[in-house]
Coordinates of C-alpha atoms and ligand atoms in Angstrom, one line a residue:
M152 CA 9.1 20.5 8.9
C153 CA 9.9 23.5 6.5
G154 CA 7.8 24.3 3.8
I155 CA 7.2 26.3 0.4
V156 CA 4.8 28.4 -0.5
G157 CA 4.4 30.1 -4.0
Y158 CA 2.4 33.1 -5.6
T159 CA 2.3 34.4 -9.7
G160 CA -0.7 36.2 -10.8
K161 CA -2.8 40.3 -10.9
K162 CA -2.5 40.7 -7.1
Q163 CA 0.1 41.7 -4.7
A164 CA 1.5 38.8 -3.4
K165 CA 2.5 39.5 -0.1
S166 CA -0.9 38.8 1.8
I167 CA -1.5 35.4 -0.4
L168 CA 2.1 34.5 0.4
L169 CA 1.6 35.5 4.7
S170 CA -1.4 32.9 4.9
G171 CA 0.1 30.4 2.9
L172 CA 2.7 30.2 5.5
D173 CA -0.1 30.6 8.5
I174 CA -1.2 27.4 7.2
L175 CA 1.6 25.6 7.0
E176 CA 2.7 26.4 10.3
Y177 CA 1.1 23.4 11.8
R178 CA 4.2 22.0 10.0
G179 CA 6.3 22.8 13.2
Y180 CA 9.1 25.7 11.9
D181 CA 11.8 28.1 13.5
S182 CA 12.2 30.5 11.2
A183 CA 10.0 32.6 8.3
G184 CA 10.5 34.2 5.1
I185 CA 9.2 36.3 2.0
C186 CA 10.4 37.9 -1.3
I187 CA 8.6 39.9 -3.5
E188 CA 10.2 40.5 -6.6
E189 CA 9.3 45.0 -7.7
N190 CA 10.3 46.8 -10.1
G191 CA 12.7 44.4 -11.3
A192 CA 14.9 43.7 -7.9
F193 CA 14.0 41.8 -5.3
A194 CA 12.1 43.3 -1.7
L195 CA 13.3 40.2 1.4
C196 CA 12.4 40.6 4.6
K197 CA 13.3 37.0 6.9
A198 CA 12.6 37.3 10.2
S199 CA 14.0 34.1 13.1
G200 CA 10.7 32.8 15.8
K201 CA 7.5 32.1 15.1
L202 CA 5.7 34.2 11.8
E203 CA 4.1 36.7 13.7
R204 CA 6.7 38.7 13.3
L205 CA 8.1 38.5 9.5
R206 CA 3.9 39.8 10.1
E207 CA 5.3 42.4 12.2
K208 CA 9.5 42.6 10.2
S209 CA 7.3 43.2 6.8
Q210 CA 4.7 46.2 7.1
N211 CA 8.3 47.9 7.2
H212 CA 7.7 47.4 3.4
V213 CA 5.6 47.9 1.5
F214 CA 5.5 45.4 -1.2
S215 CA 3.4 45.9 -4.2
G216 CA 4.6 43.1 -6.2
T217 CA 2.4 40.0 -8.2
C218 CA 4.6 37.5 -7.7
G219 CA 7.0 36.3 -4.9
I220 CA 7.8 33.4 -3.5
G221 CA 8.4 32.2 0.7
H222 CA 9.2 29.7 3.5
T223 CA 9.1 28.3 6.9
R224 CA 12.7 26.9 7.3
W225 CA 13.3 24.1 10.3
A226 CA 16.6 24.3 10.8
T227 CA 19.4 21.7 9.6
H228 CA 22.3 22.9 8.1
G229 CA 23.1 26.2 10.8
A230 CA 21.3 27.8 13.4
P231 CA 17.5 28.7 13.1
T232 CA 18.5 32.8 12.0
E233 CA 17.7 35.0 9.7
E234 CA 20.3 34.9 7.8
N235 CA 19.3 31.3 7.4
A236 CA 16.2 31.8 6.6
H237 CA 14.7 31.6 4.0
P238 CA 14.8 32.4 0.9
H239 CA 18.3 33.3 -0.1
L240 CA 19.3 35.0 -2.7
S241 CA 22.5 35.1 -5.3
S242 CA 25.4 37.0 -4.4
D243 CA 24.5 39.9 -7.0
G244 CA 20.5 39.5 -5.7
S245 CA 19.1 38.8 -8.8
F246 CA 18.6 35.4 -7.7
S247 CA 15.8 34.8 -4.9
V248 CA 15.1 30.6 -3.9
V249 CA 13.5 28.7 -1.4
H250 CA 14.6 24.9 -0.3
N251 CA 13.3 21.9 1.7
G252 CA 15.7 18.9 2.0
I253 CA 19.1 18.2 2.2
V254 CA 22.0 19.5 -0.4
E255 CA 24.3 16.5 0.5
N256 CA 27.2 17.5 -1.1
A257 CA 26.3 21.5 -1.0
E258 CA 30.2 21.9 0.9
A259 CA 32.1 20.3 -2.3
L260 CA 29.4 23.5 -4.4
R261 CA 30.6 26.0 -2.1
A262 CA 34.2 25.2 -2.4
M263 CA 34.0 25.1 -5.8
L264 CA 31.8 28.6 -5.7
K265 CA 34.8 30.0 -3.1
E266 CA 36.7 29.0 -6.0
H267 CA 35.3 31.4 -8.5
G268 CA 35.1 34.2 -6.2
F269 CA 31.6 33.4 -4.5
S270 CA 31.0 34.5 -1.2
F271 CA 28.7 33.5 1.2
R272 CA 26.0 35.4 4.0
S273 CA 24.5 31.5 6.4
D274 CA 25.4 28.8 7.1
T275 CA 23.0 26.6 4.8
D276 CA 22.9 23.7 2.7
T277 CA 20.4 25.7 0.4
E278 CA 22.4 29.3 -0.4
V279 CA 24.5 26.9 -2.9
V280 CA 20.9 27.0 -5.3
P281 CA 20.7 30.6 -5.8
Q282 CA 25.0 30.9 -6.2
L283 CA 24.8 28.3 -8.6
M284 CA 21.8 29.4 -11.1
Q285 CA 24.0 32.8 -11.3
Y286 CA 26.6 30.9 -12.6
F287 CA 25.0 28.5 -14.5
Y288 CA 23.4 32.1 -16.3
R289 CA 23.4 32.7 -19.9
G290 CA 20.5 34.9 -20.2
N291 CA 17.8 32.3 -20.2
V292 CA 17.2 31.6 -16.4
Q293 CA 15.4 27.8 -17.1
E294 CA 18.3 26.8 -18.5
A295 CA 20.1 28.0 -15.7
F296 CA 17.9 26.8 -13.1
L297 CA 18.5 22.7 -15.1
K298 CA 21.7 23.4 -15.3
T299 CA 21.8 24.1 -10.9
V300 CA 19.5 21.0 -10.4
K301 CA 21.6 18.6 -12.1
M302 CA 24.4 19.3 -10.1
L303 CA 22.7 18.6 -6.0
S304 CA 22.8 15.4 -4.9
G305 CA 20.1 15.0 -2.0
S306 CA 16.6 15.6 -1.2
Y307 CA 14.8 19.2 -3.1
A308 CA 11.9 21.0 -2.8
L309 CA 12.5 24.4 -4.5
G310 CA 11.2 27.0 -5.6
A311 CA 13.5 30.4 -8.3
M312 CA 12.8 33.3 -9.0
S313 CA 14.7 35.9 -11.5
T314 CA 14.6 39.1 -11.7
Y315 CA 15.7 38.9 -15.3
E316 CA 12.7 37.1 -16.0
P317 CA 10.3 39.0 -13.5
G318 CA 6.8 36.7 -13.5
K319 CA 7.9 33.4 -14.0
I320 CA 8.6 31.3 -10.7
F321 CA 10.5 27.6 -11.2
A322 CA 10.0 24.8 -9.2
A323 CA 12.0 21.3 -8.5
A324 CA 11.6 18.7 -6.7
R325 CA 13.2 14.8 -5.8
E326 CA 12.4 13.5 -2.9
S327 CA 10.6 15.9 -1.0
P328 CA 6.7 16.5 -1.9
L329 CA 5.5 19.7 -3.9
L330 CA 2.5 20.9 -6.2
V331 CA 1.8 23.0 -8.6
A332 CA -1.4 24.9 -8.5
K333 CA -3.4 26.4 -11.8
G334 CA -6.4 28.7 -11.6
A335 CA -7.5 31.4 -13.8
D336 CA -5.3 34.2 -13.8
R337 CA -2.7 33.0 -11.7
C338 CA -0.4 29.9 -10.3
F339 CA 1.2 29.5 -7.6
V340 CA 3.7 26.4 -5.4
A341 CA 3.3 24.5 -2.0
S342 CA 4.6 21.7 -0.4
D343 CA 1.5 21.2 1.2
A344 CA -1.7 20.7 -0.5
M345 CA -3.9 22.6 2.3
A346 CA -1.5 26.0 2.1
F347 CA -3.6 26.7 -1.6
P348 CA -6.7 28.5 -1.4
L349 CA -10.0 26.8 -1.4
E350 CA -10.5 28.5 -5.0
D351 CA -10.8 26.2 -8.9
L352 CA -7.5 25.6 -8.9
Q353 CA -6.2 22.5 -11.3
I354 CA -2.9 20.4 -9.6
Y355 CA -0.2 18.5 -10.1
S356 CA 3.2 17.1 -8.1
V357 CA 6.0 18.0 -9.5
E358 CA 7.8 14.8 -9.7
A359 CA 12.1 13.4 -9.5
G360 CA 12.2 14.6 -13.0
E361 CA 10.5 17.2 -14.3
L362 CA 11.4 21.2 -14.2
A363 CA 8.0 23.0 -13.5
V364 CA 7.8 26.8 -14.8
L365 CA 4.9 28.9 -13.1
S366 CA 3.6 32.9 -14.9
K367 CA 0.5 34.3 -14.4
N368 CA -0.7 32.8 -17.8
G369 CA -0.6 29.5 -16.6
V370 CA 2.5 26.3 -16.1
L371 CA 4.8 24.7 -18.3
F372 CA 6.1 21.4 -17.6
Q373 CA 9.8 19.4 -18.6
N374 CA 12.2 17.3 -18.3
T375 CA 15.4 18.0 -17.3
D376 CA 15.9 18.2 -21.4
G377 CA 13.7 21.3 -21.3
E378 CA 10.6 18.6 -23.4
A379 CA 7.3 20.1 -23.4
I380 CA 5.9 17.5 -20.8
T381 CA 2.1 16.6 -20.3
K382 CA 0.5 16.0 -16.8
Q383 CA -3.5 14.8 -16.0
P384 CA -4.0 17.3 -12.6
I385 CA -4.6 14.7 -9.2
Q386 CA -7.1 14.8 -6.0
V387 CA -5.8 16.2 -3.7
E388 CA -6.8 17.2 0.0
R389 CA -7.8 20.3 1.3
E390 CA -9.7 22.3 3.6
C391 CA -9.9 25.0 5.7
I392 CA -8.3 24.6 8.2
Q393 CA -6.5 27.4 9.5
H394 CA -8.4 28.5 12.9
D395 CA -11.3 25.2 13.0
K396 CA -10.3 24.8 15.8
S397 CA -14.6 24.2 16.7
G398 CA -13.9 26.0 19.9
Y399 CA -11.5 24.3 21.6
D400 CA -8.4 26.1 23.3
F401 CA -5.5 23.4 21.0
F402 CA -5.9 21.7 17.5
M403 CA -4.7 18.1 19.8
L404 CA -7.8 17.9 22.0
K405 CA -10.5 19.3 19.5
E406 CA -8.4 16.3 17.1
I407 CA -8.3 13.9 20.5
M408 CA -12.8 14.7 21.2
E409 CA -13.0 14.0 17.2
Q410 CA -12.5 10.1 17.1
P411 CA -14.7 8.2 18.6
A412 CA -16.3 9.8 15.5
I413 CA -13.8 8.3 13.6
L414 CA -13.6 5.5 14.8
A415 CA -17.5 4.6 13.7
K416 CA -17.2 5.9 10.6
L417 CA -14.1 3.6 10.0
A418 CA -16.1 1.0 11.6
Q419 CA -17.9 1.3 8.8
T420 CA -15.4 0.3 5.9
D421 CA -15.9 -1.4 3.2
M422 CA -12.2 -3.7 3.4
G423 CA -13.8 -5.7 -0.1
K424 CA -12.5 -2.2 -1.9
L425 CA -9.2 -3.1 -0.8
S426 CA -6.7 -2.7 -4.4
L427 CA -4.8 -5.8 -4.0
S428 CA -5.4 -8.7 -5.9
D429 CA -7.2 -11.0 -4.1
E430 CA -4.3 -13.4 -5.7
L431 CA -1.3 -11.7 -4.2
V432 CA -4.3 -10.9 -0.8
Q433 CA -4.3 -15.0 -0.1
S434 CA -1.3 -16.4 -1.3
V435 CA 0.8 -13.6 0.7
R436 CA 3.9 -14.9 2.3
C437 CA 4.9 -12.4 4.9
V438 CA 4.5 -8.9 5.7
H439 CA 7.1 -5.9 5.7
I440 CA 5.3 -2.9 7.7
I441 CA 7.3 -0.2 7.6
A442 CA 6.7 3.5 9.5
C443 CA 7.7 5.7 12.1
G444 CA 7.3 7.4 15.8
S445 CA 3.7 7.3 16.7
A446 CA 2.8 5.0 13.4
Y447 CA 5.3 2.2 14.1
H448 CA 3.7 2.1 17.3
A449 CA 0.2 1.7 15.8
G450 CA 2.2 -1.3 13.3
L451 CA 3.1 -2.9 16.3
A452 CA -0.1 -3.5 17.0
G453 CA -0.7 -4.5 13.5
K454 CA 1.2 -6.9 13.7
R455 CA -0.4 -8.4 16.9
F456 CA -3.4 -9.0 14.6
L457 CA -1.5 -9.5 10.5
E458 CA -0.3 -12.5 12.9
S459 CA -3.4 -14.0 15.4
L460 CA -5.6 -13.0 13.3
A461 CA -4.6 -14.1 10.0
G462 CA -1.3 -16.0 10.4
V463 CA 0.7 -13.7 8.3
P464 CA 4.4 -13.2 9.9
T465 CA 4.7 -10.0 10.1
F466 CA 8.2 -7.8 10.7
V467 CA 7.2 -4.3 12.0
E468 CA 10.7 -2.4 10.6
M469 CA 11.5 1.3 12.1
A470 CA 11.5 3.3 8.1
S471 CA 14.9 4.6 9.1
E472 CA 16.5 1.7 9.3
F473 CA 15.0 -0.6 6.8
R474 CA 17.5 -0.1 4.5
Y475 CA 20.6 0.0 6.2
R476 CA 20.2 -3.8 7.2
S477 CA 19.6 -6.0 3.5
P478 CA 15.6 -7.0 4.4
I479 CA 14.7 -10.0 3.0
L480 CA 12.5 -9.0 1.1
E481 CA 11.0 -11.9 -1.3
K482 CA 8.4 -13.1 -3.5
G483 CA 5.3 -12.4 -2.1
D484 CA 6.1 -10.4 0.6
L485 CA 3.6 -7.7 1.1
V486 CA 5.6 -4.4 2.6
I487 CA 3.2 -2.4 3.7
A488 CA 3.8 2.0 4.4
V489 CA 2.3 3.1 7.8
S490 CA 1.4 7.3 7.7
Q491 CA -0.3 9.9 8.5
S492 CA 1.5 12.8 5.8
G493 CA 1.8 10.2 3.6
E494 CA 5.4 12.8 2.9
T495 CA 7.6 11.6 5.8
A496 CA 10.9 10.8 4.4
D497 CA 12.2 8.3 5.8
T498 CA 9.2 5.8 4.9
I499 CA 9.2 7.0 1.0
A500 CA 12.7 5.5 1.0
A501 CA 11.8 2.4 2.8
F502 CA 8.8 2.2 0.0
R503 CA 10.9 2.6 -2.6
Y504 CA 13.8 0.8 -1.7
A505 CA 11.2 -2.6 -1.2
K506 CA 9.5 -1.6 -4.4
E507 CA 12.5 -1.6 -6.3
K508 CA 13.0 -5.2 -5.1
G509 CA 9.7 -6.6 -6.0
A510 CA 7.6 -6.4 -3.3
A511 CA 3.8 -5.8 -3.4
T512 CA 2.7 -3.0 -1.2
L513 CA -0.1 -1.2 0.4
S514 CA 0.3 1.8 2.2
V515 CA -2.1 3.0 4.9
V516 CA -2.2 7.3 5.4
N517 CA -4.2 9.5 6.0
V518 CA -3.8 12.7 3.6
L519 CA -5.5 11.9 0.0
G520 CA -3.2 12.2 -3.5
S521 CA 0.3 12.4 -0.7
T522 CA 3.2 10.6 -2.1
L523 CA 2.8 6.8 -0.3
A524 CA -0.8 7.6 -0.8
R525 CA 0.4 7.6 -5.4
E526 CA 3.0 5.9 -4.9
A527 CA 1.6 2.1 -3.2
D528 CA -0.3 -0.6 -5.3
G529 CA -3.0 0.3 -2.3
V530 CA -4.1 2.7 0.0
L531 CA -6.2 2.9 3.1
Y532 CA -7.2 5.4 3.9
T533 CA -7.6 6.0 7.6
D534 CA -10.2 9.0 6.4
A535 CA -9.4 11.1 10.2
G536 CA -9.2 14.2 8.3
P537 CA -6.9 16.6 8.5
E538 CA -4.5 16.9 11.5
I539 CA -2.9 20.0 12.6
A540 CA -1.3 19.4 16.4
V541 CA 2.3 17.7 16.0
A542 CA 2.0 15.2 18.2
T543 CA -1.0 12.8 16.6
T544 CA -3.5 11.2 17.7
K545 CA -6.6 11.1 15.6
A546 CA -4.7 9.6 12.6
Y547 CA -2.8 7.0 15.3
T548 CA -6.2 4.8 16.4
A549 CA -8.0 5.3 13.5
Q550 CA -4.2 3.1 11.3
V551 CA -4.7 0.5 14.0
L552 CA -7.9 0.3 13.3
V553 CA -7.4 0.4 10.4
L554 CA -5.1 -2.2 9.7
Y555 CA -7.4 -4.8 12.7
Q556 CA -10.0 -4.5 9.7
L557 CA -7.6 -5.6 7.2
S558 CA -6.1 -7.8 9.6
L559 CA -9.9 -9.7 9.9
H560 CA -10.3 -9.0 6.0
L561 CA -7.4 -11.3 5.0
A562 CA -8.0 -13.9 7.5
E563 CA -12.0 -14.1 6.1
K564 CA -9.8 -14.7 2.8
R565 CA -7.0 -17.0 4.0
G566 CA -9.4 -19.2 5.4
R567 CA -8.5 -18.6 8.5
I568 CA -11.2 -17.8 10.9
S569 CA -15.3 -17.9 9.5
L570 CA -17.2 -15.8 8.1
E571 CA -19.3 -16.1 11.7
E572 CA -16.4 -15.7 14.2
S573 CA -15.3 -12.6 11.6
Q574 CA -18.7 -11.2 12.1
K575 CA -18.4 -11.4 16.2
L576 CA -15.9 -9.8 16.0
K577 CA -16.9 -6.9 13.3
E578 CA -19.7 -6.1 15.7
K579 CA -17.9 -6.0 19.0
M580 CA -15.9 -2.9 16.5
K581 CA -18.6 -1.5 16.2
K582 CA -19.5 -1.3 19.8
L583 CA -15.7 0.6 20.0
P584 CA -16.5 4.1 18.7
Q585 CA -19.4 4.9 21.8
K586 CA -16.5 3.3 23.9
A587 CA -13.7 5.8 22.9
E588 CA -16.9 8.6 23.9
K589 CA -16.9 7.0 27.3
V590 CA -13.2 7.3 27.5
V591 CA -12.8 11.3 26.9
K592 CA -15.9 11.8 28.5
Q593 CA -13.9 10.5 31.8
A594 CA -10.8 14.3 30.5
E595 CA -11.8 15.5 34.1
E596 CA -11.1 12.1 36.1
I597 CA -7.9 12.3 33.8
R598 CA -7.3 15.6 34.2
K599 CA -7.0 15.3 38.2
I600 CA -3.4 12.9 37.1
S601 CA -2.0 14.7 35.0
E602 CA -2.0 18.0 38.1
E603 CA -0.4 15.1 40.6
I604 CA 2.7 13.7 37.1
K605 CA 3.4 17.7 35.9
N606 CA 6.7 18.2 38.1
V607 CA 7.7 14.7 37.3
N608 CA 11.0 14.8 35.0
H609 CA 11.0 11.2 34.3
I610 CA 8.3 8.2 34.7
F611 CA 8.0 4.5 33.9
F612 CA 5.0 3.1 31.1
I613 CA 4.7 -0.3 31.7
G614 CA 2.2 -2.5 29.9
R615 CA 2.4 -6.0 28.5
G616 CA 0.9 -8.0 25.9
A617 CA -0.5 -5.6 22.8
D618 CA -0.5 -3.0 26.1
A619 CA 3.2 -3.4 25.6
D620 CA 2.9 -1.7 22.6
T621 CA 0.2 0.6 23.9
A622 CA 2.5 2.3 26.5
A623 CA 5.4 2.9 24.2
E624 CA 2.9 5.3 22.5
G625 CA 1.5 6.5 26.0
A626 CA 5.5 7.6 26.6
L627 CA 6.4 8.4 23.1
K628 CA 3.0 11.5 23.1
L629 CA 3.9 12.9 26.7
K630 CA 8.3 12.8 26.0
E631 CA 7.3 14.7 23.1
I632 CA 4.4 18.0 24.4
T633 CA 5.4 17.7 27.9
Y634 CA 9.5 16.6 28.0
I635 CA 9.3 15.1 30.8
H636 CA 11.7 11.9 30.5
A637 CA 9.1 8.8 29.2
E638 CA 10.0 5.6 29.0
A639 CA 8.4 2.5 27.5
Y640 CA 8.8 -1.4 29.2
A641 CA 7.2 -4.4 28.2
A642 CA 5.8 -4.9 31.8
G643 CA 7.5 -8.5 32.1
E644 CA 10.7 -6.5 31.0
L645 CA 11.2 -4.5 33.7
K646 CA 13.1 -6.8 36.5
H647 CA 16.0 -7.5 33.6
G648 CA 16.9 -4.4 34.4
T649 CA 14.8 -1.2 34.4
I650 CA 13.8 -1.5 37.7
S651 CA 16.8 -0.9 39.5
L652 CA 15.7 2.8 38.9
M653 CA 12.1 2.4 41.0
E654 CA 12.5 4.2 44.4
E655 CA 10.4 6.0 46.7
G656 CA 8.1 7.7 44.6
T657 CA 8.8 6.7 41.3
P658 CA 5.8 7.3 39.0
V659 CA 4.7 4.5 36.6
I660 CA 1.9 4.5 34.3
A661 CA 0.5 0.9 34.1
I662 CA -1.7 -0.3 31.0
A663 CA -3.7 -3.2 31.8
T664 CA -6.2 -4.4 29.3
Q665 CA -5.5 -8.3 28.1
K666 CA -7.5 -10.1 30.5
A667 CA -5.9 -12.8 30.1
L668 CA -2.6 -10.8 31.6
Y669 CA -4.3 -9.6 33.7
D670 CA -3.0 -11.9 35.8
K671 CA 0.9 -11.0 35.2
M672 CA 0.4 -6.9 35.4
R673 CA -1.2 -7.2 38.9
S674 CA 2.8 -8.9 39.8
N675 CA 4.4 -6.6 38.5
I676 CA 2.3 -4.1 40.1
Q677 CA 3.8 -4.9 43.1
E678 CA 7.2 -5.6 42.2
V679 CA 7.2 -1.5 41.0
K680 CA 5.0 -1.1 44.5
A681 CA 7.7 -2.7 46.5
R682 CA 10.3 -0.2 45.3
G683 CA 8.2 2.5 46.7
A684 CA 6.7 2.7 42.7
R685 CA 3.5 5.3 42.4
V686 CA 1.4 3.6 40.9
Y687 CA -1.0 4.7 38.6
A688 CA -3.3 2.0 36.1
F689 CA -5.6 2.5 33.4
T690 CA -7.6 -1.0 33.5
P691 CA -11.3 -2.2 33.1
D692 CA -10.1 -4.6 35.8
A693 CA -11.6 -4.0 39.3
Q694 CA -8.1 -5.6 40.9
I695 CA -5.5 -3.9 39.0
A696 CA -7.2 -1.1 40.3
R697 CA -7.3 -1.2 43.6
E698 CA -3.7 -2.7 44.0
A699 CA -3.5 1.1 42.1
D700 CA -2.7 4.3 43.9
Y701 CA -4.5 6.1 41.8
A702 CA -6.8 3.7 38.9
L703 CA -8.8 5.7 35.4
Y704 CA -11.0 2.9 34.7
L705 CA -11.0 1.8 31.6
P706 CA -14.3 0.3 29.0
D707 CA -14.1 -3.1 28.9
T708 CA -13.7 -4.4 25.2
D709 CA -11.8 -7.0 22.8
E710 CA -8.8 -8.0 24.1
H711 CA -7.5 -6.9 20.1
L712 CA -9.3 -3.2 20.3
G713 CA -8.9 -2.4 24.2
S714 CA -5.5 -0.8 24.2
V715 CA -7.3 1.4 21.1
L716 CA -9.2 2.8 23.6
A717 CA -6.2 3.0 25.7
A718 CA -4.2 4.1 24.1
V719 CA -6.4 7.6 23.7
S720 CA -6.8 7.9 27.3
L721 CA -2.6 8.6 27.5
Q722 CA -3.3 11.6 25.2
L723 CA -5.8 13.0 26.9
L724 CA -2.9 12.4 29.8
S725 CA -0.2 13.7 28.2
Y726 CA -2.2 16.6 26.9
Y727 CA -4.0 17.9 30.2
T728 CA 0.1 17.4 32.0
A729 CA 1.3 19.8 29.1
I730 CA -1.3 22.7 30.2
G731 CA -0.8 22.4 33.2
K732 CA 2.7 23.6 32.6
G733 CA 2.6 26.3 30.6
L734 CA 3.2 24.7 27.3
D735 CA 1.7 25.0 23.4
A736 CA 1.2 21.3 22.5
D737 CA 0.6 21.8 19.4
K738 CA 3.4 22.6 18.9
P739 CA 6.1 20.9 21.0
R740 CA 9.9 22.9 20.5
N741 CA 12.3 21.2 18.1
L742 CA 9.1 19.0 16.2
A743 CA 7.7 19.1 12.7
K744 CA 4.4 18.0 12.0
S745 CA 5.6 16.7 8.5
V746 CA 9.6 15.0 9.1
T747 CA 10.7 15.7 5.7
V748 CA 14.8 14.8 5.1
E749 CA 15.8 11.6 6.1
Ligands
LIG61 C1 3.8 11.6 17.9 C2 4.8 11.4 15.5 C3 5.1 11.6 15.1 C4 5.0 10.7 14.4 C5 5.9 10.6 12.8 C6 5.8 9.8 11.8 O1 3.2 12.4 18.0 O2 3.5 13.1 15.2 O3 5.9 10.4 15.9 O4 4.1 9.6 14.3 O5 6.7 11.4 12.7 O6 4.4 10.4 11.1 P1 4.4 9.8 10.1 O7 2.5 9.8 10.5 O8 3.7 11.1 9.4 O9 4.0 9.4 9.2

């Protein structure tokens, strides 16, 4: 989703801003721009579409300035045009602003500003911000910025500059991540730590109610009353991700292939270090898992583990819905937020709501130092390394494995399983990476299936038990990156309605890793075949494989973890289908990696 970068220092800002935007590209965007202050005026360059266009356009101007801001925009208010791209300037050209989030009262502010003679160039909510700064300016930019921020409702991360005070960037944030970094003779601002150069920097998070003023001499933090505040630097993950596809054509394939190694590392995790008190672990009344998209599907797997192993009633909630149905949260409830980025706006909002209601909180996140990691009572890192492809792969399987280990830990601590039994399950879990390795080695087999399905318009994914959750994840992945309409169904539910859609040649992916459900799954496969469906079975079971039109043999494993292996094979299926269709597997249309608006 939208990305912010800013730099003030001694070097020319242009290439620093463009490099930062390059790195933020993975978040998803549809236009971009930079604004650099030069000799008391702003030089602005914006382009719709890919960053290459911005790079090309920016060749037409020298851009000698050393202080600037840049932005990648994922359209919310107004089409992805050049006019709507950020940075936005005030009417008199003396204020320039980049913004992530949504100004919810933009319409009212626009109307007020128009009454005072301001005219607007874009359809964005953001344009009110530089205009308000101009409106409030009485000789002090910081004051104008503070007054502006106080007028805004909704979420924002803002970077602003003014020609009245060259060399300074003003930053503020609410419910949208924003980091500032201080180096020798330079400061940076960005919505994602990865956009900072890999040099010695002190990094700070800008929290609600705070204002940061950056100059080449350092950064000053203030509260909204203008009083100076002292902040501690934070630890965040910064790796050079820019061109590191390790020889693969796409990050998605690289990330799929990394899974055996990540699962092996995670299988060694010591849950004894869990920062929740033993008392809480033993007394948890019920768990609410809140998450979005694939992380929600990982949550569904978590529910099965927590209930079957630890005996803890578990509810899995789509974070975007959680607050709107008056959830019952009581003492002894544990809320677990599951998120790769740790910055998903819906998940953060649901999580904060649960915290306000007094629930204990735990987050299962991938990005070190992200908002959900910082704000939870306890954190379990999925430790999968930076995930760049928009569609999650390695972070998803890592989430499932971490939730499995958490469930084993709770089961032990609560006396639901003996140490011996737990040890046996852990031994089986340690074999999972080898088995995942076998799955990724079947890439060519999977690619052949992708050739068969790449031109269909609709496809069904079915499974029972844990495989029904994996079916949902498989369908999401396929829709996301291949644009094929895919529908996931609990196989036993088909006959209650959806089976009416089966006709000659309808492709059905049948996932069957749960031994106890093989017989039932066979019946469901027969039901769809009888109506003409073409069935592709993903299973370790020879009999199911024989009944299908095409089978991909999965390694046999523990009933709890078989669906992880199925998920890996389905990721490869989506990847090869996208490639077969000539699509960009890393950057599917309309999607963003980090969804920072609700
Ligand atoms: C699907 C996908 C999304 C994310 C969802 C949550 O492949 O990547 O559905 O899972 O947007 O994102 P995080 O995990 O960052 O909270």
